[in-house]
Amino acid sequence: MAQHPQVATAPAGTPTNLSQGSKTKGGIGESTLRPDGTLKVTGEFAYSSDMWHEDMLWGHTLRSTVAHAEIKSIDIGEAVAMPGVYAVLTYDDLPTEVKNYGLEIQDTPVLAHGKVRHHGEPVALVAADHPETARRAAAKIKIEYAELPLITDEASATAPGAILVHEGRDDHHIGHVPHPNIVHRQPIVRGNADEAAARADVVVKGEYTFGMQDQAFLGPESGLAVPSEDGGVELYVATQWLHSDLRQIAPVLGLPEEKVRMTLSGVGGAFGGREDLSMQIHACLLALRTGKPVKIVYNRFESFFGHVHRHPAKLHYEHGATKDGKLTHLKCRIVLDGGAYASASPAVVGNASSLSVGPYVVDDVDIEAIALYTNNPPCGAMRGFGAVQACFAYEAQMDKLAAKLGMDPVEFRQLNAMEQGTIMPTGQPVDSPAPVAELLRRVKAMPLPPEQQWLAAGEEADVRALPGGLSNTTHGEGVVRGIGYAVGIKNVGFSEGFDDYSTARVRMEVVGGEPVATVHTAMAEVGQGGVTVHAQIARTELGVTQVTIHPADTQVGSAGSTSASRQTYVTGGAVKHTCEKVREKVLELGRRKFGSYHPAWATAELLLEGGKVVTDGGEVLADLVDVLEGDAVDLELEWRHRPTEAFDLVTGQGHGHVQYSFAAHRAVVEVDTELGLVKVIELACAQDVGKALNPLSVVGQIQGGTTQGLGVAVMEEIIVDPKTAKVLNPSFTDYLIPTILDTPTIPVDVLELADDHAPYGLRGIGEAPTLSSTPAVLAAIRNATGLELNRTPVRPEHLTGT
Amino acid sequence: MRVNFTVNGRQQEADDVWEGESLLYVLRERMGLPGSKNACEQGECGSCTVRLDGVPVCSCLVAAGQVEGREVVTVEGLADYAKQRAEHGGCATGTCGTSLDAAKSWEARPLDGQAGEQGELSPIQQAFIDAGAVQCGFCTPGLLVAADELLERNAEPSDADIREALSGNLCRCTGYEKILDAVRLAAARQEEAV
Ligand code: FES
Ligand code: FES
């Protein structure tokens, strides 16, 4: 029998045996192949749900069946008595006084105590010898709930006498929010929007609704906790930020951080949904209680409760413009539903407000964004992070304004497009290229797909190319085409004064007669390709072919989160920085060993290239093998991007962001106006990536982000029953994500305008394409149907008026 | 109960299998073959696709008891399966598909270690790597099994054929474009090789 990925000795299951990486060539700018590609196509790459230990138990979480209730009693008697059950834990079993966790505000209970605040909140844990036993035991736990009134929207949250989702809040936002059911509020006031409004020849207003989207990564929340001999625990888990998890886990367990050793296991996608903890603490608690390894794997149903979602939002927008097409002002109010716990809501508010204007020049603004506490499912980070909802609204507004002025929507946008030097509504100048008009020009210039593609000359209609596809609902009658455009701006990296840094350890030595570099970071590879890029950077900076990527774990300093499009910038920057210092040390070593043989050692600019030390004139001074023989150079260093500052809580002014990224889309859709079915024919994208470190991966990221935006435009929404605050569609049967049949061709035009402040001039890329694809699709559907359409996703009933 | 069946050419026996256990669970948790993925366990995502007597199925929907005496190929055995097909003439015309008998008569060389150690990949596996069709890779095993079966049936699939064949496999990362590229690439290489 083949071997299970055993973790007892070596974590063979972790995505760490990337020795293949050393065989992959390529420096930066090349489409180097993934070092983990072979493992992934052979089924050997061990994701967190593949972790296995001989003698392990299975953990299961019991979750609340109601959204808001006092817990009257919990009876675990029958569950504990079941054969095969090793432990049943509730709030009372938590080992320390720290019973909550959270990214910024520690308001999330490890296990519900006193009350539950949303449907699906964890209440009890079971460990058993078979997953089915654990599930059956959990079903035997009896909980008595006394239901409480529900807070489900802004009106119920701020109504006089409204019950508080969190009584006795004492976080640092409470002092400036107008109501304790508001997590955070960020106004931005610049110029005078009222006065500017008087100059407007046209004014358009709109109310937009953005549905709750799910990250729907395919790899379920899962991992394995193994108790260790020193009383600590080893945790193999899929996450986006090992050190952030560690900081939250250790205090709950009552262990010092050194005794909680975390190793990244294979991550099956993340998209923000793994920023918050899911099963991490639960698995550790069960492992420590039973003294046995415990594996927890959520099924898809549970996964919909196991992570935070994208904030649904209501957006109220008012723009004005002069008759020659210049924007005069913006007044907007963005209400984000943060659900029962804070998660990343405060930062999402900061993003939504500061990016609410979009990539346009508007000097006079009056902006407010808030996030609510409600009894809806908790919301937090998802690709695009607050900028997505705003982009949906401001792009719809741009089309409305253009229509009212009788202008071409692309020209209208170009007329108002920001550029390098534009001042953001926060007062921060945009100090790197901002090719907004150019991206629109490029995406518009791409050839359009032919009309009526379902008709090949003389043949019968190919229904697969029609809206409704193989359901054979139309043969082309009632099908109209529409074209729409959108563009967006996303910040890169953590903002608002956050100390955003990363750590890299780089070692150079001779192994098997060859110079080898080992790169060790705690970066979570979630599929984005960071491991590929790190090897490319090391090869480029150190002139070696052999690069080994060390497992990501907590034995090295923090890499920060794999989110906010920041990992290539910040951890890539840390790898580059550390490689540069390693290079200096290697050259010092060379000087000591061989300096007397050639004057260039002392005088010339020296490089490492092709395994040799060379002068900038190309003269070879030594082989790296000879320089390193008998020595190793090993450095661990932190690297930071330039600092940002907090936004003023009254005016919203402040240099809050590090970098911006921009993408534009053109959508071509065909709509069956009789049945309300939409087929997206093409979704072209132009994006500025600063510098494409790996062009193949860059295009893959852009296409993936585009598709998630397409999903929210036409199908994706977690539906929460407004009467019960229960999730109605936690399955892939009812929560639809785009299949290959729903996804069109996505031609990508990549622009590389270097940002001089960033390593290699690169720009974060992962999120921007998610912003503009949604409004582009909506614009195309409006163009096809003439309907107003102010919500996502668009469903057939919105198109047919039924 | 006890279940006897063949996995990637090797006779396997699983003891103490619960009534409700799926083939996916047995492969992953009892056989040490976690290559087939558990993304929905509901038949919706295709990540767990394996071939059962040659026919692609969602192994999460197959009760373990149903595979008694039958032949299963997982992503771990894909390279070997493709190699044997190539050696036995495979299907060059694009019309033959896999007959049940042909599938049953297929016999894999038993693997001693895990798949891939031999360093040989099937054309579709190599194409996925080369085309950049792998990001997180969680969807990849299921897509590979489905795409390999498509190419066995249809050596020159049109884009519409590829989309139809892979419509039961969700991928959340790639936007599918590079997956299409990979299948086209594998088809083209197959063409060249003939
Ligand atoms: S896991 Fe079987 S179809 Fe999704
Ligand atoms: S590559 Fe991540 S789901 Fe397909």
Coordinates of N, CA and C in Angstrom, one line a residue, chain A residues 1-5 33-34 37-38 40-45 47 49-50 52 56 58 130-133 136 213-220 267-269 271 295 297 300 382 464 470 526-527 696 699-701 703-704 707-708 716 731-733 737-741 743-746, chain B residues 10 12-13 18 21 25 28-35 37-42 44-45 47 75-76 112-117 121 125 128-132 134-141 144 158 160-164 166-167 169-180:
Chain A
M1 N 0.8 -1.2 0.0 CA 0.0 0.0 0.0 C 0.9 1.3 0.0
A2 N 0.4 2.2 -0.8 CA 1.2 3.5 -0.8 C 1.2 4.2 0.6
Q3 N 2.1 5.0 0.7 CA 2.3 5.7 2.0 C 1.3 6.9 2.2
H4 N 0.7 7.0 3.3 CA 0.0 8.2 3.7 C 1.0 9.3 3.9
P5 N 0.5 10.6 3.7 CA 1.4 11.7 4.1 C 1.5 11.7 5.6
L33 N 8.2 27.7 -14.6 CA 7.1 26.8 -14.2 C 7.1 26.6 -12.7
R34 N 6.0 26.3 -12.1 CA 5.8 26.1 -10.7 C 6.7 25.0 -10.2
G37 N 4.5 22.1 -9.3 CA 3.6 21.6 -10.3 C 3.6 20.1 -10.5
T38 N 4.7 19.5 -10.4 CA 4.7 18.0 -10.6 C 4.0 17.3 -9.5
K40 N 1.7 18.5 -7.8 CA 0.2 18.8 -7.9 C -0.5 18.0 -9.0
V41 N 0.2 17.7 -10.1 CA -0.4 16.9 -11.1 C -0.3 15.4 -10.9
T42 N 0.5 15.0 -9.9 CA 0.5 13.5 -9.7 C -0.3 13.2 -8.5
G43 N -0.8 14.1 -7.8 CA -1.7 13.8 -6.6 C -0.8 13.7 -5.3
E44 N 0.5 14.0 -5.4 CA 1.3 13.8 -4.2 C 1.4 15.0 -3.3
F45 N 1.0 16.2 -3.9 CA 1.1 17.4 -3.1 C 0.1 17.3 -2.0
Y47 N -2.3 18.5 0.6 CA -3.1 19.7 1.1 C -3.4 19.4 2.6
S49 N -6.1 18.9 4.0 CA -7.1 17.8 4.3 C -6.5 16.5 4.0
D50 N -5.2 16.4 3.5 CA -4.6 15.1 3.2 C -3.7 14.7 4.4
W52 N -2.3 13.2 7.7 CA -2.7 11.9 8.2 C -1.7 11.4 9.2
M56 N -4.6 8.8 14.5 CA -5.3 10.1 14.7 C -6.8 10.0 15.0
W58 N -10.6 12.1 14.7 CA -11.3 13.1 13.8 C -12.1 14.1 14.7
H130 N -13.7 8.0 14.2 CA -14.1 8.0 12.8 C -14.9 9.3 12.6
P131 N -14.8 9.9 11.4 CA -15.5 11.2 11.2 C -17.0 11.0 11.4
E132 N -17.6 9.9 11.0 CA -19.0 9.7 11.1 C -19.4 9.6 12.6
T133 N -18.5 8.9 13.4 CA -18.8 8.8 14.8 C -18.8 10.2 15.4
R136 N -22.1 11.9 14.4 CA -23.2 11.4 15.2 C -23.2 11.8 16.6
Q213 N -20.8 37.6 -1.2 CA -20.0 36.6 -2.0 C -19.2 35.7 -1.1
D214 N -19.0 34.5 -1.6 CA -18.1 33.6 -0.8 C -16.8 33.3 -1.6
Q215 N -15.8 33.1 -0.8 CA -14.5 32.9 -1.5 C -14.5 31.5 -2.2
A216 N -15.2 30.6 -1.6 CA -15.4 29.3 -2.3 C -14.1 28.7 -2.8
F217 N -13.0 28.8 -2.0 CA -11.8 28.1 -2.4 C -12.2 26.6 -2.3
L218 N -11.5 25.8 -3.2 CA -11.9 24.4 -3.3 C -11.4 23.6 -2.1
G219 N -10.2 23.9 -1.6 CA -9.6 23.1 -0.5 C -10.3 23.4 0.8
P220 N -11.0 22.5 1.4 CA -11.8 22.8 2.6 C -10.9 23.2 3.8
V267 N -2.3 24.5 0.5 CA -3.5 25.4 0.6 C -4.2 25.3 -0.8
G268 N -5.5 25.0 -0.7 CA -6.3 24.9 -1.9 C -7.1 26.1 -2.1
G269 N -6.3 27.2 -2.4 CA -7.0 28.5 -2.6 C -7.3 29.2 -1.3
F271 N -8.1 33.4 -1.1 CA -8.9 34.6 -1.6 C -9.4 35.4 -0.4
K295 N -7.4 15.4 13.5 CA -7.6 16.0 12.1 C -9.0 16.5 12.0
V297 N -11.6 18.2 9.1 CA -11.8 18.6 7.7 C -13.2 19.0 7.6
R300 N -18.2 20.8 2.6 CA -18.5 22.1 1.9 C -19.6 22.8 2.7
M382 N -12.0 39.5 1.5 CA -12.1 38.7 0.2 C -11.5 39.6 -0.9
R464 N -24.5 25.2 -27.6 CA -23.6 25.4 -26.5 C -23.1 26.8 -26.5
L470 N -26.6 24.1 -23.1 CA -27.1 22.7 -23.5 C -28.5 22.5 -23.0
V526 N -0.6 30.0 -1.5 CA -2.0 29.6 -1.5 C -2.5 29.3 -3.0
G527 N -1.5 29.2 -3.9 CA -1.8 28.9 -5.2 C -1.3 30.0 -6.2
L696 N 3.6 34.2 -17.2 CA 2.6 33.2 -17.2 C 1.7 33.2 -16.0
V699 N -0.7 36.4 -16.0 CA -1.9 36.2 -16.8 C -2.9 35.3 -16.1
G700 N -2.4 34.2 -15.5 CA -3.3 33.3 -14.7 C -4.0 34.0 -13.6
Q701 N -3.3 34.9 -12.9 CA -3.9 35.6 -11.8 C -5.0 36.5 -12.3
Q703 N -6.7 36.3 -15.0 CA -7.9 35.5 -15.5 C -8.7 35.0 -14.4
G704 N -8.0 34.5 -13.3 CA -8.7 34.0 -12.2 C -9.5 35.1 -11.5
T707 N -12.6 36.1 -13.4 CA -13.7 35.1 -13.3 C -14.4 35.2 -12.0
Q708 N -13.7 35.5 -10.9 CA -14.5 35.7 -9.6 C -15.4 36.9 -9.7
E716 N -23.1 34.5 -8.2 CA -22.7 34.1 -6.8 C -23.4 35.0 -5.8
S731 N -24.1 25.3 -0.2 CA -23.6 24.1 -0.9 C -23.3 24.5 -2.3
F732 N -22.5 23.7 -3.0 CA -22.2 24.1 -4.4 C -23.4 23.7 -5.3
T733 N -24.5 23.1 -4.8 CA -25.7 23.0 -5.6 C -26.4 24.3 -5.7
I737 N -20.7 28.8 -8.5 CA -19.5 29.6 -9.0 C -19.3 29.2 -10.5
P738 N -18.7 30.1 -11.2 CA -18.6 29.8 -12.6 C -17.9 28.5 -13.0
T739 N -18.5 27.8 -13.9 CA -17.9 26.6 -14.5 C -17.2 27.0 -15.7
I740 N -16.6 26.1 -16.4 CA -15.9 26.4 -17.6 C -16.9 26.8 -18.7
L741 N -18.1 26.4 -18.6 CA -19.1 26.8 -19.5 C -19.6 28.2 -19.3
T743 N -17.6 30.6 -18.2 CA -16.5 31.5 -18.3 C -16.0 31.7 -19.7
P744 N -16.0 32.9 -20.2 CA -15.6 33.1 -21.6 C -14.1 33.1 -21.8
T745 N -13.7 33.4 -23.0 CA -12.3 33.6 -23.2 C -11.9 35.0 -22.5
I746 N -10.7 35.0 -22.0 CA -10.3 36.2 -21.2 C -9.0 36.7 -21.8
Chain B
R10 N -3.4 -2.4 -8.9 CA -3.0 -3.2 -7.7 C -4.3 -3.7 -7.0
Q12 N -6.5 -4.4 -4.0 CA -6.6 -3.8 -2.7 C -7.7 -4.4 -1.9
E13 N -7.5 -4.3 -0.6 CA -8.6 -4.9 0.3 C -8.8 -3.9 1.4
W18 N -17.4 1.2 6.7 CA -18.7 1.4 7.1 C -19.6 1.4 5.9
E21 N -19.5 4.7 3.9 CA -18.3 5.3 3.4 C -18.2 5.4 1.9
Y25 N -13.6 8.4 0.4 CA -13.1 8.2 1.7 C -12.1 7.0 1.8
R28 N -8.8 7.8 0.1 CA -8.0 8.9 0.8 C -7.6 8.4 2.1
E29 N -8.5 7.8 2.9 CA -8.2 7.6 4.3 C -7.8 6.2 4.6
R30 N -8.1 5.3 3.7 CA -7.8 3.9 4.0 C -6.7 3.4 3.1
M31 N -6.6 3.8 1.8 CA -5.7 3.3 0.9 C -4.4 4.2 0.8
G32 N -4.4 5.3 1.5 CA -3.3 6.2 1.4 C -3.1 6.8 0.0
L33 N -4.2 7.1 -0.6 CA -4.2 7.7 -2.0 C -5.0 9.0 -1.9
P34 N -4.4 10.1 -1.3 CA -5.2 11.3 -1.2 C -5.2 12.2 -2.4
G35 N -4.7 11.6 -3.5 CA -4.7 12.5 -4.7 C -6.1 12.9 -5.2
K37 N -9.5 14.6 -4.7 CA -9.7 15.6 -3.6 C -11.1 15.7 -3.2
N38 N -11.3 16.2 -2.0 CA -12.6 16.3 -1.3 C -13.0 17.7 -1.2
A39 N -13.5 18.3 -2.3 CA -13.9 19.7 -2.2 C -15.3 19.9 -1.9
C40 N -16.2 19.0 -2.2 CA -17.6 19.2 -1.9 C -18.3 18.0 -1.3
E41 N -17.8 16.8 -1.7 CA -18.3 15.5 -1.3 C -19.8 15.4 -1.5
Q42 N -20.2 16.0 -2.6 CA -21.6 16.1 -3.0 C -21.8 15.9 -4.5
E44 N -20.7 17.8 -6.9 CA -20.9 19.1 -7.5 C -19.6 19.7 -8.2
C45 N -18.4 19.2 -7.7 CA -17.2 20.0 -8.1 C -16.2 19.2 -9.0
S47 N -13.7 17.4 -8.2 CA -12.4 17.3 -7.7 C -12.0 15.8 -7.4
V75 N -5.8 9.7 -10.0 CA -4.7 10.6 -10.5 C -3.3 10.0 -10.3
E76 N -3.2 9.3 -9.2 CA -1.9 8.6 -8.9 C -1.5 7.6 -9.9
D112 N 5.3 0.8 -6.7 CA 5.8 0.5 -5.4 C 5.7 1.7 -4.5
G113 N 6.1 2.8 -5.0 CA 6.0 4.0 -4.1 C 4.8 4.8 -4.6
Q114 N 4.9 6.1 -4.3 CA 3.8 6.9 -4.8 C 4.0 7.3 -6.3
A115 N 2.9 7.7 -6.9 CA 3.0 8.0 -8.3 C 4.0 9.1 -8.5
G116 N 4.5 9.1 -9.7 CA 5.4 10.3 -10.0 C 6.8 10.1 -9.7
E117 N 7.1 9.1 -8.8 CA 8.5 8.9 -8.5 C 9.3 8.4 -9.7
L121 N 5.4 11.7 -16.6 CA 4.1 12.2 -16.5 C 3.3 11.8 -17.7
Q125 N -0.8 15.6 -17.9 CA -0.2 16.1 -16.7 C 0.9 17.1 -17.1
F128 N -0.6 20.4 -18.3 CA -1.1 21.3 -17.3 C 0.0 22.1 -16.7
I129 N 1.1 21.5 -16.4 CA 2.3 22.2 -15.9 C 2.7 23.3 -16.9
D130 N 2.9 22.8 -18.1 CA 3.5 23.7 -19.1 C 2.6 24.9 -19.4
A131 N 1.3 24.7 -19.4 CA 0.4 25.8 -19.8 C 0.1 26.7 -18.7
G132 N 0.6 26.4 -17.5 CA 0.2 27.2 -16.3 C -1.2 27.0 -15.9
V134 N -2.1 25.1 -13.5 CA -2.1 24.7 -12.1 C -1.9 25.9 -11.2
Q135 N -2.8 26.3 -10.4 CA -2.5 27.3 -9.4 C -2.5 26.7 -8.0
C136 N -3.6 26.8 -7.3 CA -3.6 26.0 -6.0 C -3.6 24.5 -6.3
G137 N -4.1 24.1 -7.4 CA -4.0 22.7 -7.8 C -5.0 21.8 -7.2
F138 N -6.0 22.3 -6.4 CA -6.9 21.4 -5.7 C -7.9 20.8 -6.7
C139 N -8.2 21.5 -7.8 CA -9.1 21.0 -8.8 C -8.4 20.1 -9.8
T140 N -7.0 20.1 -9.8 CA -6.2 19.6 -10.8 C -6.4 18.0 -11.0
P141 N -6.3 17.3 -9.9 CA -6.5 15.8 -10.1 C -7.8 15.4 -10.8
L144 N -7.6 16.5 -14.5 CA -6.7 15.6 -15.2 C -7.4 14.3 -15.6
S158 N -12.8 20.1 -30.1 CA -13.0 21.5 -30.3 C -13.1 22.2 -28.9
A160 N -15.5 23.8 -27.7 CA -16.8 23.5 -27.2 C -16.8 22.1 -26.6
D161 N -16.1 21.2 -27.2 CA -16.0 19.8 -26.7 C -15.3 19.8 -25.3
I162 N -14.2 20.5 -25.3 CA -13.5 20.6 -24.0 C -14.3 21.2 -22.9
R163 N -15.0 22.3 -23.2 CA -15.8 22.9 -22.2 C -16.9 21.9 -21.7
E164 N -17.5 21.2 -22.7 CA -18.6 20.3 -22.3 C -18.0 19.2 -21.4
L166 N -15.4 19.2 -19.5 CA -14.9 19.6 -18.2 C -15.9 20.4 -17.4
S167 N -17.2 20.5 -17.8 CA -18.1 21.3 -17.2 C -18.5 20.9 -15.8
N169 N -16.3 20.0 -13.6 CA -15.1 20.2 -12.7 C -15.0 21.7 -12.4
L170 N -15.2 22.1 -11.1 CA -15.0 23.5 -10.8 C -13.5 23.8 -10.5
C171 N -13.1 25.0 -10.9 CA -11.8 25.5 -10.6 C -12.1 26.9 -10.1
R172 N -11.5 27.3 -8.9 CA -11.8 28.6 -8.4 C -10.6 29.6 -8.7
C173 N -9.5 29.1 -9.1 CA -8.3 29.9 -9.2 C -8.0 30.4 -10.6
T174 N -8.2 29.6 -11.6 CA -7.5 29.9 -12.9 C -8.4 30.7 -13.9
G175 N -9.7 30.7 -13.8 CA -10.5 31.2 -14.8 C -10.6 30.3 -16.1
Y176 N -10.1 29.1 -15.9 CA -10.2 28.0 -16.9 C -9.4 28.2 -18.2
E177 N -9.1 29.5 -18.6 CA -8.4 29.7 -19.9 C -7.2 28.8 -20.0
K178 N -6.4 28.8 -19.0 CA -5.1 28.0 -19.1 C -5.4 26.5 -19.1
I179 N -6.5 26.1 -18.5 CA -6.9 24.7 -18.5 C -7.3 24.3 -20.0
L180 N -8.0 25.2 -20.6 CA -8.3 25.0 -22.1 C -7.0 24.9 -22.8

